[in-house]
Amino acid sequence: MRMLILGGTAFLGRAIAIEALARGIEVTCVARGATPAPDGAALIRADRDADNALAEVAHGDWDAVVDVTRQPGHARRAVRDVQAHHWILVSSGNVYARFDQPEQSEEAAILPPLTADVMPDMSRYGEAKVACEEAVRRGCDSWTIVRSGLIGGAGDWSGRSGYYPWRFAHPTGPDVLVPPDLNFPVALIDVRDLSAWIVDCATRRIQGAFNAAGPTITLGELLATAQEVAGSQAVARPVPAPTLDEAGVGSWMGPSTLPLWIDDPEWRWFASLNTDRARQHGLTTRPLRDTLTAALEYENQRTEPRQTGLTDAEERDLRKRLPEAG
Ligand SMILES: NC(=O)c1ccc[n+]([C@@H]2O[C@H](COP(=O)([O-])OP(=O)(O)OC[C@H]3O[C@@H](n4cnc5c(N)ncnc54)[C@H](OP(=O)(O)O)[C@@H]3O)[C@@H](O)[C@H]2O)c1
């Protein structure tokens, strides 16, 4: 079997390549080459912003193509130019129009597609992914659309899955400062589980659109698991929302944040995708403990700057602002 991965050198794409190689699949990755392809995979350097970027792989007689792009133009040109027996688009739960109610199934309303080829910024990410999905639906006969929830584990450069295990392992005081709402719903899918199922989709030519996410739990449960895998004596200490606002601490991801929660009722059920359909088609997910352990190992060895959470100085400063600190 010959698989073309459009991407394949970063987090999820790399894990898909590694999984496919382990199953004896011949893998070719296309990327600009910021990082090398996994050992055993071929890398073709190309910048997909160019109209003819995929000329070299256009007539490869690929058994399967996996595309991880966020850019509608990339997706449109890929299905126009590359021939494959089966196409897999890695999409996102962000395609859904509303998250103020739990358990979006694949039939829930989605956003309108972005008409432009280039997403202007991440605020249009959901619409951009809808446009990528539309390109695949229209341009391919055999396809799987994988609407992923939050992905965690080794290689999670965003730091969302690794921040709390790392913080519990490296506390700045007797406690770890956490968001105020420990009942906030969260879900993490291990990058290894998602990759394995995506390779299954390629080998079995699974048809249709699927939500693929980890089980929905509470933030409090995730924090307890993070504390456990870190072997930490520090306790989780929720910070009131007004204190976070005053300190300029944000949410979800990025620098100066407490990740994995969103202080907005319209996004409360973001992490509650209904995954029944994917599970009926073979998706399995490992215990969260294993994912957070892998994320912690990655954070402990991270060479590039941390992307998400509070620095030591920021956490100490925030602790001083807590009402009880007086
Ligand atoms: N992380 C999450 O929690 C999460 C949640 C839901 C859905 N998703 C989806 O999951 C996928 C994540 O995939 P990933 O981790 O492999 O993606 P990624 O980290 O965004 O990497 C993108 C890949 O595409 C290549 N690339 C980017 N721009 C390119 C260009 N102009 N021309 C050619 N290649 C280009 C990159 O290599 P170069 O930079 O070297 O070109 C890299 O191999 C995405 O589809 C994302 O939307 C992620």
mmCIF file of C-alpha atoms and ligand atoms in Angstrom:
data_model
loop_
_atom_site.group_PDB
_atom_site.id
_atom_site.type_symbol
_atom_site.label_atom_id
_atom_site.label_comp_id
_atom_site.label_asym_id
_atom_site.label_seq_id
_atom_site.Cartn_x
_atom_site.Cartn_y
_atom_site.Cartn_z
ATOM 1 C CA MET A 1 0.000 0.000 0.000
ATOM 2 C CA ARG A 2 1.245 3.514 -0.837
ATOM 3 C CA MET A 3 0.161 6.428 1.350
ATOM 4 C CA LEU A 4 0.719 10.106 0.638
ATOM 5 C CA ILE A 5 0.557 12.373 3.684
ATOM 6 C CA LEU A 6 0.105 16.057 2.878
ATOM 7 C CA GLY A 7 1.952 17.167 6.009
ATOM 8 C CA GLY A 8 3.343 14.243 7.978
ATOM 9 C CA THR A 9 6.286 15.994 9.584
ATOM 10 C CA ALA A 10 4.593 17.618 12.606
ATOM 11 C CA PHE A 11 2.452 16.326 15.488
ATOM 12 C CA LEU A 12 -0.484 14.259 14.216
ATOM 13 C CA GLY A 13 0.746 13.813 10.651
ATOM 14 C CA ARG A 14 4.077 12.468 11.925
ATOM 15 C CA ALA A 15 2.282 10.013 14.207
ATOM 16 C CA ILE A 16 0.160 8.825 11.272
ATOM 17 C CA ALA A 17 3.303 8.307 9.202
ATOM 18 C CA ILE A 18 4.982 6.339 11.993
ATOM 19 C CA GLU A 19 1.889 4.165 12.489
ATOM 20 C CA ALA A 20 1.576 3.500 8.760
ATOM 21 C CA LEU A 21 5.267 2.625 8.427
ATOM 22 C CA ALA A 22 4.933 0.193 11.342
ATOM 23 C CA ARG A 23 2.197 -1.584 9.369
ATOM 24 C CA GLY A 24 4.439 -1.938 6.332
ATOM 25 C CA ILE A 25 2.829 0.872 4.351
ATOM 26 C CA GLU A 26 5.057 2.886 2.011
ATOM 27 C CA VAL A 27 4.783 6.532 3.125
ATOM 28 C CA THR A 28 5.579 9.763 1.301
ATOM 29 C CA CYS A 29 5.189 13.106 3.095
ATOM 30 C CA VAL A 30 4.822 16.520 1.470
ATOM 31 C CA ALA A 31 5.881 19.542 3.535
ATOM 32 C CA ARG A 32 8.062 22.619 3.310
ATOM 33 C CA GLY A 33 10.606 20.781 5.432
ATOM 34 C CA ALA A 34 10.694 22.735 8.696
ATOM 35 C CA THR A 35 11.226 19.359 10.385
ATOM 36 C CA PRO A 36 12.359 16.077 8.798
ATOM 37 C CA ALA A 37 9.994 13.255 7.902
ATOM 38 C CA PRO A 38 10.046 10.185 10.168
ATOM 39 C CA ASP A 39 12.739 7.610 9.427
ATOM 40 C CA GLY A 40 11.571 5.351 6.632
ATOM 41 C CA ALA A 41 9.246 7.901 5.012
ATOM 42 C CA ALA A 42 10.103 9.822 1.856
ATOM 43 C CA LEU A 43 9.841 13.612 2.041
ATOM 44 C CA ILE A 44 8.983 15.783 -0.919
ATOM 45 C CA ARG A 45 9.583 19.449 -0.165
ATOM 46 C CA ALA A 46 6.889 21.733 -1.534
ATOM 47 C CA ASP A 47 5.075 24.861 -0.444
ATOM 48 C CA ARG A 48 1.357 24.261 -0.876
ATOM 49 C CA ASP A 49 0.692 27.980 -1.035
ATOM 50 C CA ALA A 50 1.919 27.709 -4.655
ATOM 51 C CA ASP A 51 -0.675 26.662 -7.233
ATOM 52 C CA ASN A 52 1.434 23.851 -8.751
ATOM 53 C CA ALA A 53 2.969 22.613 -5.473
ATOM 54 C CA LEU A 54 1.702 19.055 -5.856
ATOM 55 C CA ALA A 55 2.846 18.498 -9.447
ATOM 56 C CA GLU A 56 5.490 15.988 -8.335
ATOM 57 C CA VAL A 57 2.972 13.757 -6.533
ATOM 58 C CA ALA A 58 -0.039 14.341 -8.801
ATOM 59 C CA HIS A 59 0.115 11.025 -10.665
ATOM 60 C CA GLY A 60 1.444 8.776 -7.927
ATOM 61 C CA ASP A 61 -1.351 6.193 -8.050
ATOM 62 C CA TRP A 62 -1.775 6.577 -4.286
ATOM 63 C CA ASP A 63 -3.834 4.057 -2.385
ATOM 64 C CA ALA A 64 -4.596 6.706 0.208
ATOM 65 C CA VAL A 65 -3.991 10.401 0.749
ATOM 66 C CA VAL A 66 -4.134 11.945 4.221
ATOM 67 C CA ASP A 67 -4.393 15.744 4.308
ATOM 68 C CA VAL A 68 -3.991 17.717 7.565
ATOM 69 C CA THR A 69 -4.333 21.188 6.069
ATOM 70 C CA ARG A 70 -6.313 24.056 7.574
ATOM 71 C CA GLN A 71 -6.249 26.087 4.359
ATOM 72 C CA PRO A 72 -9.175 25.754 1.905
ATOM 73 C CA GLY A 73 -6.913 26.519 -1.069
ATOM 74 C CA HIS A 74 -4.568 23.684 -0.096
ATOM 75 C CA ALA A 75 -7.485 21.249 0.150
ATOM 76 C CA ARG A 76 -9.114 22.427 -3.094
ATOM 77 C CA ARG A 77 -5.899 22.188 -5.120
ATOM 78 C CA ALA A 78 -5.001 18.828 -3.601
ATOM 79 C CA VAL A 79 -8.250 17.123 -4.657
ATOM 80 C CA ARG A 80 -7.960 18.830 -8.049
ATOM 81 C CA ASP A 81 -4.383 17.700 -8.676
ATOM 82 C CA VAL A 82 -3.759 14.406 -6.860
ATOM 83 C CA GLN A 83 -5.300 11.067 -7.727
ATOM 84 C CA ALA A 84 -5.973 8.545 -4.970
ATOM 85 C CA HIS A 85 -8.204 5.549 -4.308
ATOM 86 C CA HIS A 86 -9.175 6.911 -0.907
ATOM 87 C CA TRP A 87 -8.917 10.372 0.663
ATOM 88 C CA ILE A 88 -8.746 11.212 4.344
ATOM 89 C CA LEU A 89 -9.125 14.763 5.563
ATOM 90 C CA VAL A 90 -8.207 15.524 9.152
ATOM 91 C CA SER A 91 -10.868 18.036 10.113
ATOM 92 C CA SER A 92 -11.930 19.344 13.498
ATOM 93 C CA GLY A 93 -14.839 19.521 15.909
ATOM 94 C CA ASN A 94 -14.586 23.265 15.319
ATOM 95 C CA VAL A 95 -16.731 22.801 12.194
ATOM 96 C CA TYR A 96 -19.881 22.728 14.336
ATOM 97 C CA ALA A 97 -21.953 25.878 14.567
ATOM 98 C CA ARG A 98 -22.873 25.693 18.270
ATOM 99 C CA PHE A 99 -21.376 24.413 21.497
ATOM 100 C CA ASP A 100 -23.981 25.627 23.971
ATOM 101 C CA GLN A 101 -25.473 22.126 24.146
ATOM 102 C CA PRO A 102 -23.744 18.785 24.723
ATOM 103 C CA GLU A 103 -22.975 15.931 22.359
ATOM 104 C CA GLN A 104 -22.747 17.227 18.815
ATOM 105 C CA SER A 105 -23.329 14.295 16.483
ATOM 106 C CA GLU A 106 -22.105 14.330 12.897
ATOM 107 C CA GLU A 107 -25.574 15.575 11.873
ATOM 108 C CA ALA A 108 -25.368 18.762 13.974
ATOM 109 C CA ALA A 109 -25.352 22.064 12.086
ATOM 110 C CA ILE A 110 -21.965 23.146 10.796
ATOM 111 C CA LEU A 111 -20.593 26.590 9.992
ATOM 112 C CA PRO A 112 -20.747 28.037 6.467
ATOM 113 C CA PRO A 113 -17.623 27.269 4.402
ATOM 114 C CA LEU A 114 -14.966 29.911 4.002
ATOM 115 C CA THR A 115 -15.047 31.032 0.384
ATOM 116 C CA ALA A 116 -11.491 32.377 0.372
ATOM 117 C CA ASP A 117 -8.553 30.066 -0.306
ATOM 118 C CA VAL A 118 -6.600 31.401 2.661
ATOM 119 C CA MET A 119 -7.860 31.563 6.240
ATOM 120 C CA PRO A 120 -7.210 35.135 7.414
ATOM 121 C CA ASP A 121 -6.617 34.101 11.040
ATOM 122 C CA MET A 122 -7.551 31.348 13.502
ATOM 123 C CA SER A 123 -10.924 32.994 14.284
ATOM 124 C CA ARG A 124 -12.072 31.521 10.932
ATOM 125 C CA TYR A 125 -10.587 28.064 11.593
ATOM 126 C CA GLY A 126 -13.972 26.308 11.806
ATOM 127 C CA GLU A 127 -15.204 27.804 8.535
ATOM 128 C CA ALA A 128 -11.870 26.996 6.874
ATOM 129 C CA LYS A 129 -12.168 23.353 7.906
ATOM 130 C CA VAL A 130 -15.769 23.250 6.591
ATOM 131 C CA ALA A 131 -14.427 24.494 3.239
ATOM 132 C CA CYS A 132 -11.727 21.781 3.284
ATOM 133 C CA GLU A 133 -14.437 19.178 3.980
ATOM 134 C CA GLU A 134 -16.556 20.527 1.124
ATOM 135 C CA ALA A 135 -13.622 20.229 -1.284
ATOM 136 C CA VAL A 136 -13.137 16.570 -0.349
ATOM 137 C CA ARG A 137 -16.862 15.739 -0.566
ATOM 138 C CA ARG A 138 -17.104 17.301 -3.998
ATOM 139 C CA GLY A 139 -13.778 16.179 -5.404
ATOM 140 C CA CYS A 140 -13.358 12.585 -4.186
ATOM 141 C CA ASP A 141 -15.388 9.403 -4.627
ATOM 142 C CA SER A 142 -14.066 7.536 -1.597
ATOM 143 C CA TRP A 143 -13.353 9.570 1.533
ATOM 144 C CA THR A 144 -13.194 9.769 5.299
ATOM 145 C CA ILE A 145 -13.547 13.075 7.114
ATOM 146 C CA VAL A 146 -12.157 12.841 10.655
ATOM 147 C CA ARG A 147 -13.442 15.629 12.911
ATOM 148 C CA SER A 148 -10.910 15.491 15.671
ATOM 149 C CA GLY A 149 -11.351 16.695 19.201
ATOM 150 C CA LEU A 150 -8.401 17.975 21.229
ATOM 151 C CA ILE A 151 -5.346 15.780 20.593
ATOM 152 C CA GLY A 152 -2.841 15.046 23.368
ATOM 153 C CA GLY A 153 0.305 13.161 24.202
ATOM 154 C CA ALA A 154 3.875 13.047 22.923
ATOM 155 C CA GLY A 155 4.623 15.808 20.446
ATOM 156 C CA ASP A 156 1.803 18.129 21.529
ATOM 157 C CA TRP A 157 3.725 21.325 20.822
ATOM 158 C CA SER A 158 0.672 23.409 21.826
ATOM 159 C CA GLY A 159 1.208 22.279 25.411
ATOM 160 C CA ARG A 160 -2.501 21.921 26.161
ATOM 161 C CA SER A 161 -2.263 18.269 27.168
ATOM 162 C CA GLY A 162 1.123 18.669 28.851
ATOM 163 C CA TYR A 163 0.754 21.834 30.899
ATOM 164 C CA TYR A 164 -0.977 20.457 33.995
ATOM 165 C CA PRO A 165 1.120 17.259 34.309
ATOM 166 C CA TRP A 166 4.241 19.389 33.850
ATOM 167 C CA ARG A 167 3.065 22.020 36.327
ATOM 168 C CA PHE A 168 2.233 19.379 38.943
ATOM 169 C CA ALA A 169 5.713 17.902 38.368
ATOM 170 C CA HIS A 170 7.321 21.354 38.704
ATOM 171 C CA PRO A 171 5.226 23.253 41.249
ATOM 172 C CA THR A 172 6.108 26.794 42.295
ATOM 173 C CA GLY A 173 4.475 26.400 45.705
ATOM 174 C CA PRO A 174 2.267 24.081 47.750
ATOM 175 C CA ASP A 175 -0.452 24.210 45.121
ATOM 176 C CA VAL A 176 -1.021 24.331 41.367
ATOM 177 C CA LEU A 177 -3.246 27.181 40.240
ATOM 178 C CA VAL A 178 -6.115 25.976 38.076
ATOM 179 C CA PRO A 179 -9.302 27.393 36.505
ATOM 180 C CA PRO A 180 -12.303 28.122 38.719
ATOM 181 C CA ASP A 181 -14.697 25.642 37.105
ATOM 182 C CA LEU A 182 -13.602 22.091 37.891
ATOM 183 C CA ASN A 183 -16.808 20.773 36.289
ATOM 184 C CA PHE A 184 -15.851 22.139 32.874
ATOM 185 C CA PRO A 185 -16.127 19.298 30.306
ATOM 186 C CA VAL A 186 -12.829 18.257 28.704
ATOM 187 C CA ALA A 187 -11.760 15.465 26.355
ATOM 188 C CA LEU A 188 -8.368 14.422 25.032
ATOM 189 C CA ILE A 189 -7.656 11.842 22.375
ATOM 190 C CA ASP A 190 -4.199 10.295 22.436
ATOM 191 C CA VAL A 191 -2.319 11.062 19.229
ATOM 192 C CA ARG A 192 -1.426 7.351 18.970
ATOM 193 C CA ASP A 193 -5.087 6.269 19.107
ATOM 194 C CA LEU A 194 -6.183 8.849 16.559
ATOM 195 C CA SER A 195 -3.306 7.928 14.235
ATOM 196 C CA ALA A 196 -4.067 4.231 14.489
ATOM 197 C CA TRP A 197 -7.701 4.803 13.578
ATOM 198 C CA ILE A 198 -6.811 7.114 10.690
ATOM 199 C CA VAL A 199 -4.554 4.403 9.257
ATOM 200 C CA ASP A 200 -7.476 1.960 9.705
ATOM 201 C CA CYS A 201 -9.640 4.399 7.724
ATOM 202 C CA ALA A 202 -7.048 4.235 4.940
ATOM 203 C CA THR A 203 -6.656 0.453 4.887
ATOM 204 C CA ARG A 204 -10.390 -0.242 5.235
ATOM 205 C CA ARG A 205 -11.541 2.752 3.149
ATOM 206 C CA ILE A 206 -14.038 3.743 5.814
ATOM 207 C CA GLN A 207 -16.620 6.076 4.304
ATOM 208 C CA GLY A 208 -18.155 9.223 5.779
ATOM 209 C CA ALA A 209 -17.659 11.928 8.384
ATOM 210 C CA PHE A 210 -16.790 10.961 11.955
ATOM 211 C CA ASN A 211 -16.179 12.708 15.242
ATOM 212 C CA ALA A 212 -12.998 11.327 16.817
ATOM 213 C CA ALA A 213 -12.372 12.418 20.393
ATOM 214 C CA GLY A 214 -11.523 11.091 23.805
ATOM 215 C CA PRO A 215 -14.230 10.427 26.413
ATOM 216 C CA THR A 216 -15.697 13.547 27.967
ATOM 217 C CA ILE A 217 -14.701 14.005 31.615
ATOM 218 C CA THR A 218 -14.484 17.008 33.915
ATOM 219 C CA LEU A 219 -11.499 19.292 34.248
ATOM 220 C CA GLY A 220 -11.306 18.223 37.897
ATOM 221 C CA GLU A 221 -10.901 14.586 36.848
ATOM 222 C CA LEU A 222 -8.189 15.528 34.370
ATOM 223 C CA LEU A 223 -6.338 17.526 37.035
ATOM 224 C CA ALA A 224 -6.475 14.589 39.453
ATOM 225 C CA THR A 225 -4.936 12.363 36.765
ATOM 226 C CA ALA A 226 -2.293 14.995 35.994
ATOM 227 C CA GLN A 227 -1.367 15.128 39.691
ATOM 228 C CA GLU A 228 -1.189 11.335 39.805
ATOM 229 C CA VAL A 229 1.070 10.912 36.764
ATOM 230 C CA ALA A 230 3.360 13.658 38.071
ATOM 231 C CA GLY A 231 3.515 11.916 41.479
ATOM 232 C CA SER A 232 2.929 15.352 42.979
ATOM 233 C CA GLN A 233 1.990 16.389 46.510
ATOM 234 C CA ALA A 234 0.797 19.791 45.245
ATOM 235 C CA VAL A 235 -2.956 20.327 45.353
ATOM 236 C CA ALA A 236 -5.117 21.938 42.673
ATOM 237 C CA ARG A 237 -6.192 25.408 43.757
ATOM 238 C CA PRO A 238 -8.948 27.031 41.685
ATOM 239 C CA VAL A 239 -8.514 30.748 41.010
ATOM 240 C CA PRO A 240 -11.670 32.900 40.891
ATOM 241 C CA ALA A 241 -12.463 34.251 37.419
ATOM 242 C CA PRO A 242 -12.235 37.949 38.497
ATOM 243 C CA THR A 243 -8.720 37.331 39.853
ATOM 244 C CA LEU A 244 -7.708 35.775 36.522
ATOM 245 C CA ASP A 245 -9.173 38.771 34.672
ATOM 246 C CA GLU A 246 -7.330 41.262 36.877
ATOM 247 C CA ALA A 247 -4.065 39.391 36.347
ATOM 248 C CA GLY A 248 -4.593 39.203 32.576
ATOM 249 C CA VAL A 249 -4.592 35.398 32.620
ATOM 250 C CA GLY A 250 -6.451 33.955 29.636
ATOM 251 C CA SER A 251 -7.981 30.558 28.957
ATOM 252 C CA TRP A 252 -7.814 27.554 26.599
ATOM 253 C CA MET A 253 -4.274 27.861 25.152
ATOM 254 C CA GLY A 254 -1.315 30.149 24.575
ATOM 255 C CA PRO A 255 1.047 32.089 26.822
ATOM 256 C CA SER A 256 -0.269 33.447 30.161
ATOM 257 C CA THR A 257 -3.255 31.108 30.252
ATOM 258 C CA LEU A 258 -4.810 28.414 32.361
ATOM 259 C CA PRO A 259 -5.568 25.950 29.568
ATOM 260 C CA LEU A 260 -8.392 23.513 28.850
ATOM 261 C CA TRP A 261 -11.308 25.661 29.994
ATOM 262 C CA ILE A 262 -13.306 28.380 28.282
ATOM 263 C CA ASP A 263 -15.158 31.014 30.281
ATOM 264 C CA ASP A 264 -18.022 31.351 27.807
ATOM 265 C CA PRO A 265 -21.382 29.507 27.978
ATOM 266 C CA GLU A 266 -21.502 29.385 24.171
ATOM 267 C CA TRP A 267 -18.385 27.142 24.200
ATOM 268 C CA ARG A 268 -19.156 25.090 27.295
ATOM 269 C CA TRP A 269 -19.817 21.829 25.415
ATOM 270 C CA PHE A 270 -16.924 22.179 22.983
ATOM 271 C CA ALA A 271 -15.382 18.961 24.316
ATOM 272 C CA SER A 272 -18.437 16.737 24.224
ATOM 273 C CA LEU A 273 -18.463 15.421 20.649
ATOM 274 C CA ASN A 274 -20.546 12.288 20.239
ATOM 275 C CA THR A 275 -18.082 9.643 19.012
ATOM 276 C CA ASP A 276 -20.474 6.653 18.780
ATOM 277 C CA ARG A 277 -20.127 6.405 15.006
ATOM 278 C CA ALA A 278 -16.311 6.300 15.029
ATOM 279 C CA ARG A 279 -16.296 3.798 17.898
ATOM 280 C CA GLN A 280 -18.691 1.576 15.924
ATOM 281 C CA HIS A 281 -16.100 1.741 13.146
ATOM 282 C CA GLY A 282 -13.244 0.676 15.391
ATOM 283 C CA LEU A 283 -11.956 3.797 17.174
ATOM 284 C CA THR A 284 -10.572 2.882 20.586
ATOM 285 C CA THR A 285 -9.043 5.224 23.161
ATOM 286 C CA ARG A 286 -6.557 4.396 25.902
ATOM 287 C CA PRO A 287 -6.799 5.600 29.526
ATOM 288 C CA LEU A 288 -6.121 9.305 30.035
ATOM 289 C CA ARG A 289 -3.310 8.394 32.436
ATOM 290 C CA ASP A 290 -1.260 7.010 29.521
ATOM 291 C CA THR A 291 -1.817 10.131 27.417
ATOM 292 C CA LEU A 292 -0.835 12.514 30.225
ATOM 293 C CA THR A 293 2.231 10.396 31.030
ATOM 294 C CA ALA A 294 3.374 10.699 27.404
ATOM 295 C CA ALA A 295 2.616 14.427 27.429
ATOM 296 C CA LEU A 296 4.658 14.884 30.616
ATOM 297 C CA GLU A 297 7.640 13.031 29.132
ATOM 298 C CA TYR A 298 7.424 15.276 26.087
ATOM 299 C CA GLU A 299 7.231 18.443 28.224
ATOM 300 C CA ASN A 300 10.195 17.337 30.336
ATOM 301 C CA GLN A 301 12.296 16.910 27.181
ATOM 302 C CA ARG A 302 10.884 19.894 25.299
ATOM 303 C CA THR A 303 13.590 21.930 23.597
ATOM 304 C CA GLU A 304 11.416 24.602 22.003
ATOM 305 C CA PRO A 305 9.786 27.268 24.238
ATOM 306 C CA ARG A 306 6.631 26.287 26.137
ATOM 307 C CA GLN A 307 3.579 27.591 24.228
ATOM 308 C CA THR A 308 0.819 27.375 26.822
ATOM 309 C CA GLY A 309 0.207 28.027 30.500
ATOM 310 C CA LEU A 310 1.807 30.181 33.167
ATOM 311 C CA THR A 311 5.528 30.665 33.612
ATOM 312 C CA ASP A 312 6.898 30.139 37.110
ATOM 313 C CA ALA A 313 6.961 33.926 37.655
ATOM 314 C CA GLU A 314 3.385 34.300 36.410
ATOM 315 C CA GLU A 315 2.115 31.553 38.689
ATOM 316 C CA ARG A 316 3.883 33.062 41.719
ATOM 317 C CA ASP A 317 2.462 36.492 40.867
ATOM 318 C CA LEU A 318 -1.043 35.062 40.470
ATOM 319 C CA ARG A 319 -0.790 33.254 43.804
ATOM 320 C CA LYS A 320 -0.055 36.572 45.552
ATOM 321 C CA ARG A 321 -3.265 37.996 44.097
ATOM 322 C CA LEU A 322 -5.514 35.287 45.526
ATOM 323 C CA PRO A 323 -8.079 36.690 47.943
ATOM 324 C CA GLU A 324 -6.859 34.500 50.847
ATOM 325 C CA ALA A 325 -3.312 35.770 50.339
ATOM 326 C CA GLY A 326 -4.701 39.021 51.686
HETATM 327 N N1 LIG B 1 -3.948 19.706 17.851
HETATM 328 C C1 LIG B 1 -5.215 19.488 18.131
HETATM 329 O O1 LIG B 1 -5.597 19.326 19.300
HETATM 330 C C2 LIG B 1 -6.224 19.384 17.020
HETATM 331 C C3 LIG B 1 -7.582 19.298 17.326
HETATM 332 C C4 LIG B 1 -8.501 19.117 16.279
HETATM 333 C C5 LIG B 1 -8.063 19.036 14.975
HETATM 334 N N2 LIG B 1 -6.734 19.160 14.713
HETATM 335 C C6 LIG B 1 -6.289 19.007 13.334
HETATM 336 O O2 LIG B 1 -5.334 17.968 13.343
HETATM 337 C C7 LIG B 1 -4.352 18.231 12.362
HETATM 338 C C8 LIG B 1 -3.017 18.354 13.039
HETATM 339 O O3 LIG B 1 -2.061 17.866 12.145
HETATM 340 P P1 LIG B 1 -0.525 18.090 12.406
HETATM 341 O O4 LIG B 1 -0.310 18.068 13.873
HETATM 342 O O5 LIG B 1 0.228 17.146 11.589
HETATM 343 O O6 LIG B 1 -0.506 19.553 11.788
HETATM 344 P P2 LIG B 1 0.395 20.789 12.008
HETATM 345 O O7 LIG B 1 1.150 20.749 13.275
HETATM 346 O O8 LIG B 1 -0.412 21.980 11.708
HETATM 347 O O9 LIG B 1 1.438 20.562 10.785
HETATM 348 C C9 LIG B 1 1.074 20.859 9.479
HETATM 349 C C10 LIG B 1 1.864 19.988 8.505
HETATM 350 O O10 LIG B 1 1.700 20.522 7.200
HETATM 351 C C11 LIG B 1 2.929 21.054 6.723
HETATM 352 N N3 LIG B 1 2.639 22.356 6.111
HETATM 353 C C12 LIG B 1 2.168 23.467 6.710
HETATM 354 N N4 LIG B 1 2.059 24.466 5.833
HETATM 355 C C13 LIG B 1 2.483 23.970 4.624
HETATM 356 C C14 LIG B 1 2.622 24.514 3.324
HETATM 357 N N5 LIG B 1 2.328 25.799 3.065
HETATM 358 N N6 LIG B 1 3.084 23.711 2.343
HETATM 359 C C15 LIG B 1 3.394 22.413 2.586
HETATM 360 N N7 LIG B 1 3.286 21.844 3.806
HETATM 361 C C16 LIG B 1 2.838 22.617 4.820
HETATM 362 C C17 LIG B 1 3.845 21.158 7.928
HETATM 363 O O11 LIG B 1 5.222 21.035 7.609
HETATM 364 P P3 LIG B 1 6.120 22.342 7.216
HETATM 365 O O12 LIG B 1 5.851 23.382 8.253
HETATM 366 O O13 LIG B 1 7.529 21.830 7.209
HETATM 367 O O14 LIG B 1 5.665 22.748 5.858
HETATM 368 C C18 LIG B 1 3.352 19.970 8.766
HETATM 369 O O15 LIG B 1 3.899 18.762 8.279
HETATM 370 C C19 LIG B 1 -4.760 19.499 11.674
HETATM 371 O O16 LIG B 1 -5.593 19.168 10.599
HETATM 372 C C20 LIG B 1 -5.579 20.204 12.740
HETATM 373 O O17 LIG B 1 -6.458 21.123 12.186
HETATM 374 C C21 LIG B 1 -5.813 19.328 15.684
#
